[in-house]
Structure formats: C-alpha cells, structure tokens
Amino acid sequence: MILRIIALLAVVTLAACEAPVVVTAPPAGGPSAVVQSGASEPQSVASFQQIVRRMEPVVERECRIRAPRLNCDFAIQIFENPRLPPNAFQTLDDGGRPVLGFTATLIEDVRNADELAFVLGHEAAHHIAGHLSRQAENATLGAAIFGALAAQTGATADGVASAQELGAAVGARSYSKDFELEADRLGTVLTQLSGYDPLVGAAYFNRIPDPGNRFLGTHPPNAQRIAVVQETAAQF
Ligand SMILES: [Zn+2]
C-alpha cells in the first residue's frame, strides 16, 4: 500500500495541474530577447519563447552551480489546450529530465514579460531546490506514521490503508508553504539574473485568488509571497 501511495505521489507535480493534451517545445536558438519591463503588454507564445531563450541558459547555469548532482537540462513546454486553466508546474519526465510546463492560458493571463519570467524562475527554483524529492520523503514519512498509529489502535487493513493515504497527503503538504516561499526567494534571484524585474513580476500574485492561510493549503498567502520577493530583491 505504501508503495502504491509513493508511486502515485511520484507523478504528483508541485502545482495542481490538469493533464496536457498538446505539447509544443519552443525552438532552440534564435535572436536574443528584447526585455519589456513594467508596462502592461499582452504576452503571446512568441514572447514567451523570447523569455525562454534569455532565461534558460541563466537558470541552467545556476542549477549546475547550486545543485551539481541534479539534471539541469530543463525542458520547457507549453500546453496549448485552451481549456486548461492558467497554470505552471515543475515535474520530471520518464528519463528524469526536469520539465517546466506552462499552459497557454497562463501566458495570455500575465500582463508583461516580467510576470512570465518570474513564474518561470519560480518553477525552475522548485527543481533546483529539490522540492519534488523532499515532498516525496515527507509523504513517505507521513504514510508510515499515520499507518502505524492506525495499526496500534486496532484498525482493519482497510483502515490502515486509508490512514496511510491520508498520512501521505498530509506529509506531502506539510512543507509545501515553505517550499513555495523558498521557490519565490530563489525565483526572485533567477529572474533578476536574467535581466527581468521580480518586483514587477510578483505583481501577478495580486491578481490571482489568494489562498489565505487555510489549514493544509499548499500555497502561502499572496502578501507573504510578495514580502519575500521584496526582501530578496532588496538584498540582491
Ligand atoms: Zn510553486
């Protein structure tokens, strides 16, 4: 049972995300990006590809410096299905290559290049900080603890199994707010190193629904995230 839970969690990504239908990888190479800053400029797949060309070498270099044992060859993918909600996520493909995924609706939803750059920096930071494997460790631990407690109180096999499932979910979420703030911190640095403005970029949080401080919520309140970005950018 624990193994089944772990297998399930291995495919869970750090942000809730629906299954992609069409995947288009941006072409490599091409002219360097023109950085647009601050203003409200609708973003397109073409402008996203400019941001990717500018940020990818920076992010991969920082990954190799900060996490030399990790695969730092990012695959950056756009999920074109217009029915997918605005979202971005980080995961690993079957070969262990880090994938940063963006829905086309997210690209349309942001107001300028800095916001898009900040989201890319944030997702890349999740990989560099090793959040997926740290989350899986917490899930395994949670499943073991909840399962053992249920067994001690005389639960049936089914009762133990559902306790393990609950434990895995609680474990996986127990550090997720910290992970989000950590990714905002490193994402701020990656955005800045790539020549974009993380303070302008983080304004995106002001327009997405604030998760507040719900018990077991996976994301910290938006105001807390903006404060972390401001603090990090000030130190840079
Ligand atoms: Zn995140």
CSV table of C-alpha atoms and ligand atoms in Angstrom, one decimal:
chain,number,residue,atom,x,y,z
A,1,MET,CA,0.0,0.0,0.0
A,2,ILE,CA,2.7,2.5,0.9
A,3,LEU,CA,4.5,1.6,-2.3
A,4,ARG,CA,1.3,2.4,-4.2
A,5,ILE,CA,1.0,5.7,-2.5
A,6,ILE,CA,4.6,6.6,-3.2
A,7,ALA,CA,4.1,5.6,-6.9
A,8,LEU,CA,1.1,7.9,-7.0
A,9,LEU,CA,3.0,10.7,-5.4
A,10,ALA,CA,5.9,10.3,-7.7
A,11,VAL,CA,3.8,11.6,-10.6
A,12,VAL,CA,2.3,14.4,-8.5
A,13,THR,CA,3.7,17.8,-9.5
A,14,LEU,CA,4.2,20.7,-7.2
A,15,ALA,CA,1.4,22.7,-8.6
A,16,ALA,CA,-2.1,21.3,-9.2
A,17,CYS,CA,-2.2,20.8,-13.0
A,18,GLU,CA,-4.5,19.0,-15.4
A,19,ALA,CA,-3.2,16.6,-17.9
A,20,PRO,CA,-1.9,18.2,-21.1
A,21,VAL,CA,-3.3,17.4,-24.5
A,22,VAL,CA,-0.8,19.1,-26.9
A,23,VAL,CA,2.8,19.8,-26.1
A,24,THR,CA,4.9,22.1,-28.1
A,25,ALA,CA,8.5,22.7,-27.3
A,26,PRO,CA,9.8,26.2,-28.2
A,27,PRO,CA,12.5,26.2,-30.9
A,28,ALA,CA,16.1,26.5,-29.7
A,29,GLY,CA,18.4,29.3,-30.7
A,30,GLY,CA,17.3,32.4,-32.5
A,31,PRO,CA,17.8,36.1,-31.7
A,32,SER,CA,18.3,37.3,-28.1
A,33,ALA,CA,15.2,38.6,-26.3
A,34,VAL,CA,14.1,42.2,-26.1
A,35,VAL,CA,13.2,42.8,-22.4
A,36,GLN,CA,9.9,44.5,-21.9
A,37,SER,CA,9.6,45.9,-18.4
A,38,GLY,CA,6.8,47.1,-16.2
A,39,ALA,CA,4.2,48.1,-18.8
A,40,SER,CA,1.1,46.1,-19.5
A,41,GLU,CA,1.9,44.2,-22.6
A,42,PRO,CA,-0.2,41.1,-23.6
A,43,GLN,CA,2.1,38.1,-23.9
A,44,SER,CA,2.0,35.5,-26.6
A,45,VAL,CA,3.7,32.2,-27.2
A,46,ALA,CA,6.3,34.1,-29.3
A,47,SER,CA,7.1,36.5,-26.5
A,48,PHE,CA,7.3,33.5,-24.1
A,49,GLN,CA,9.8,31.9,-26.4
A,50,GLN,CA,12.0,35.1,-26.2
A,51,ILE,CA,11.9,34.9,-22.4
A,52,VAL,CA,12.9,31.2,-22.6
A,53,ARG,CA,15.8,32.0,-24.8
A,54,ARG,CA,17.0,34.6,-22.4
A,55,MET,CA,16.4,32.7,-19.1
A,56,GLU,CA,17.2,29.1,-20.0
A,57,PRO,CA,21.0,29.5,-20.1
A,58,VAL,CA,20.9,31.5,-16.8
A,59,VAL,CA,18.7,29.0,-15.0
A,60,GLU,CA,20.7,26.0,-16.2
A,61,ARG,CA,24.0,27.6,-15.1
A,62,GLU,CA,22.6,28.5,-11.7
A,63,CYS,CA,21.2,24.9,-11.4
A,64,ARG,CA,24.7,23.4,-12.1
A,65,ILE,CA,26.3,25.7,-9.6
A,66,ARG,CA,23.7,25.3,-6.8
A,67,ALA,CA,22.8,21.6,-7.4
A,68,PRO,CA,25.6,19.9,-9.2
A,69,ARG,CA,24.1,16.4,-8.7
A,70,LEU,CA,20.8,17.3,-10.5
A,71,ASN,CA,19.9,17.0,-14.1
A,72,CYS,CA,19.9,20.7,-15.1
A,73,ASP,CA,18.9,20.3,-18.7
A,74,PHE,CA,15.4,21.9,-18.5
A,75,ALA,CA,12.7,21.0,-21.0
A,76,ILE,CA,10.3,24.0,-21.2
A,77,GLN,CA,6.9,23.1,-22.6
A,78,ILE,CA,3.7,24.9,-23.5
A,79,PHE,CA,0.4,23.1,-23.1
A,80,GLU,CA,-1.8,24.6,-25.8
A,81,ASN,CA,-5.2,23.2,-24.9
A,82,PRO,CA,-7.3,26.4,-24.3
A,83,ARG,CA,-9.5,24.6,-21.8
A,84,LEU,CA,-6.6,24.2,-19.4
A,85,PRO,CA,-6.7,26.9,-16.7
A,86,PRO,CA,-3.8,29.3,-16.2
A,87,ASN,CA,-1.1,27.3,-14.5
A,88,ALA,CA,2.5,26.4,-14.4
A,89,PHE,CA,4.2,23.4,-12.8
A,90,GLN,CA,7.5,21.6,-12.4
A,91,THR,CA,7.9,17.8,-12.8
A,92,LEU,CA,10.4,15.2,-14.1
A,93,ASP,CA,9.9,13.3,-17.4
A,94,ASP,CA,10.4,9.5,-17.5
A,95,GLY,CA,14.1,9.9,-18.1
A,96,GLY,CA,14.5,12.2,-15.0
A,97,ARG,CA,14.8,15.4,-17.1
A,98,PRO,CA,13.3,18.4,-15.4
A,99,VAL,CA,10.2,19.8,-17.1
A,100,LEU,CA,8.8,23.3,-16.7
A,101,GLY,CA,5.2,23.3,-18.0
A,102,PHE,CA,3.1,26.4,-18.8
A,103,THR,CA,-0.5,26.5,-20.1
A,104,ALA,CA,-1.2,28.8,-23.0
A,105,THR,CA,-3.9,30.4,-20.8
A,106,LEU,CA,-1.3,31.4,-18.2
A,107,ILE,CA,0.8,33.1,-21.0
A,108,GLU,CA,-2.3,35.0,-22.0
A,109,ASP,CA,-3.2,35.8,-18.4
A,110,VAL,CA,0.1,37.6,-17.4
A,111,ARG,CA,0.4,41.3,-18.1
A,112,ASN,CA,4.1,41.6,-19.1
A,113,ALA,CA,7.3,39.8,-19.7
A,114,ASP,CA,8.5,40.3,-16.1
A,115,GLU,CA,5.5,38.4,-14.7
A,116,LEU,CA,6.1,35.5,-17.1
A,117,ALA,CA,9.8,35.5,-16.3
A,118,PHE,CA,9.0,35.4,-12.6
A,119,VAL,CA,6.7,32.4,-13.0
A,120,LEU,CA,9.5,30.6,-15.0
A,121,GLY,CA,12.1,31.5,-12.3
A,122,HIS,CA,9.8,30.2,-9.5
A,123,GLU,CA,9.1,26.8,-11.2
A,124,ALA,CA,12.8,26.3,-12.1
A,125,ALA,CA,13.6,27.1,-8.4
A,126,HIS,CA,11.4,24.2,-7.3
A,127,HIS,CA,13.6,21.8,-9.3
A,128,ILE,CA,17.0,23.4,-8.2
A,129,ALA,CA,15.9,23.2,-4.5
A,130,GLY,CA,14.9,19.5,-4.9
A,131,HIS,CA,11.3,20.1,-3.8
A,132,LEU,CA,9.8,17.1,-5.6
A,133,SER,CA,12.1,14.6,-3.8
A,134,ARG,CA,11.8,16.4,-0.5
A,135,GLN,CA,8.0,16.3,-0.9
A,136,ALA,CA,8.0,12.6,-1.6
A,137,GLU,CA,10.1,12.0,1.5
A,138,ASN,CA,7.6,13.8,3.6
A,139,ALA,CA,4.8,11.8,2.0
A,140,THR,CA,6.5,8.5,2.8
A,141,LEU,CA,7.1,9.6,6.4
A,142,GLY,CA,3.5,10.8,6.8
A,143,ALA,CA,2.1,7.5,5.4
A,144,ALA,CA,4.3,5.4,7.8
A,145,ILE,CA,3.4,7.5,10.8
A,146,PHE,CA,-0.4,7.5,10.2
A,147,GLY,CA,-0.4,3.9,9.2
A,148,ALA,CA,1.4,2.8,12.4
A,149,LEU,CA,-0.9,4.9,14.5
A,150,ALA,CA,-4.0,3.3,12.9
A,151,ALA,CA,-2.5,-0.2,13.3
A,152,GLN,CA,-1.8,0.5,17.0
A,153,THR,CA,-5.4,1.5,17.6
A,154,GLY,CA,-6.6,-1.8,16.1
A,155,ALA,CA,-7.7,-0.6,12.7
A,156,THR,CA,-8.6,-3.1,10.0
A,157,ALA,CA,-6.4,-3.5,7.0
A,158,ASP,CA,-8.6,-1.1,5.1
A,159,GLY,CA,-8.5,1.4,7.9
A,160,VAL,CA,-4.7,1.2,8.0
A,161,ALA,CA,-4.6,1.7,4.2
A,162,SER,CA,-6.8,4.8,4.3
A,163,ALA,CA,-4.8,6.2,7.2
A,164,GLN,CA,-1.6,5.7,5.1
A,165,GLU,CA,-3.2,7.5,2.2
A,166,LEU,CA,-4.2,10.4,4.5
A,167,GLY,CA,-0.7,10.5,6.1
A,168,ALA,CA,0.9,10.7,2.6
A,169,ALA,CA,-1.3,13.6,1.7
A,170,VAL,CA,-0.7,15.4,5.0
A,171,GLY,CA,3.1,14.7,4.7
A,172,ALA,CA,3.3,16.0,1.1
A,173,ARG,CA,1.6,19.2,2.1
A,174,SER,CA,3.3,19.7,5.4
A,175,TYR,CA,6.2,21.7,4.0
A,176,SER,CA,4.6,23.0,0.8
A,177,LYS,CA,4.2,26.5,2.0
A,178,ASP,CA,7.8,26.7,3.0
A,179,PHE,CA,8.7,25.2,-0.5
A,180,GLU,CA,6.6,27.9,-2.2
A,181,LEU,CA,8.4,30.7,-0.3
A,182,GLU,CA,11.8,29.1,-0.9
A,183,ALA,CA,10.9,28.9,-4.7
A,184,ASP,CA,9.8,32.6,-4.6
A,185,ARG,CA,13.1,33.5,-3.0
A,186,LEU,CA,15.3,31.6,-5.5
A,187,GLY,CA,12.9,32.5,-8.3
A,188,THR,CA,13.5,36.2,-7.5
A,189,VAL,CA,17.3,35.7,-7.9
A,190,LEU,CA,16.9,33.8,-11.2
A,191,THR,CA,14.5,36.5,-12.6
A,192,GLN,CA,16.9,39.2,-11.6
A,193,LEU,CA,20.0,37.4,-13.0
A,194,SER,CA,18.1,37.1,-16.3
A,195,GLY,CA,17.5,40.8,-16.6
A,196,TYR,CA,13.8,40.9,-15.6
A,197,ASP,CA,12.3,42.7,-12.7
A,198,PRO,CA,11.0,40.3,-10.0
A,199,LEU,CA,9.1,43.1,-8.2
A,200,VAL,CA,7.1,43.8,-11.3
A,201,GLY,CA,6.8,40.1,-11.9
A,202,ALA,CA,5.4,39.3,-8.5
A,203,ALA,CA,2.5,41.7,-9.0
A,204,TYR,CA,0.9,38.7,-10.7
A,205,PHE,CA,0.1,37.4,-7.2
A,206,ASN,CA,-2.1,40.4,-6.6
A,207,ARG,CA,-4.4,39.2,-9.4
A,208,ILE,CA,-4.7,35.5,-8.7
A,209,PRO,CA,-7.1,34.3,-5.9
A,210,ASP,CA,-5.4,34.5,-2.5
A,211,PRO,CA,-5.3,31.1,-0.8
A,212,GLY,CA,-5.2,32.8,2.6
A,213,ASN,CA,-3.9,30.7,5.4
A,214,ARG,CA,-6.1,27.6,5.1
A,215,PHE,CA,-5.1,24.5,7.1
A,216,LEU,CA,-3.1,22.3,4.8
A,217,GLY,CA,-3.4,24.8,2.0
A,218,THR,CA,-0.4,24.3,-0.3
A,219,HIS,CA,0.3,27.9,-1.1
A,220,PRO,CA,1.1,30.8,1.4
A,221,PRO,CA,-0.9,34.0,1.4
A,222,ASN,CA,-0.1,36.3,-1.5
A,223,ALA,CA,1.0,39.1,0.7
A,224,GLN,CA,3.6,36.9,2.4
A,225,ARG,CA,4.9,35.8,-1.0
A,226,ILE,CA,5.3,39.5,-2.2
A,227,ALA,CA,7.1,40.3,1.1
A,228,VAL,CA,9.6,37.5,0.4
A,229,VAL,CA,10.2,38.8,-3.1
A,230,GLN,CA,10.7,42.4,-1.9
A,231,GLU,CA,13.1,41.2,0.9
A,232,THR,CA,15.1,39.1,-1.5
A,233,ALA,CA,15.3,41.7,-4.3
A,234,ALA,CA,16.5,44.3,-1.7
A,235,GLN,CA,19.4,42.1,-0.7
A,236,PHE,CA,20.4,41.3,-4.3
B,1,ZN,ZN,5.4,26.8,-6.6
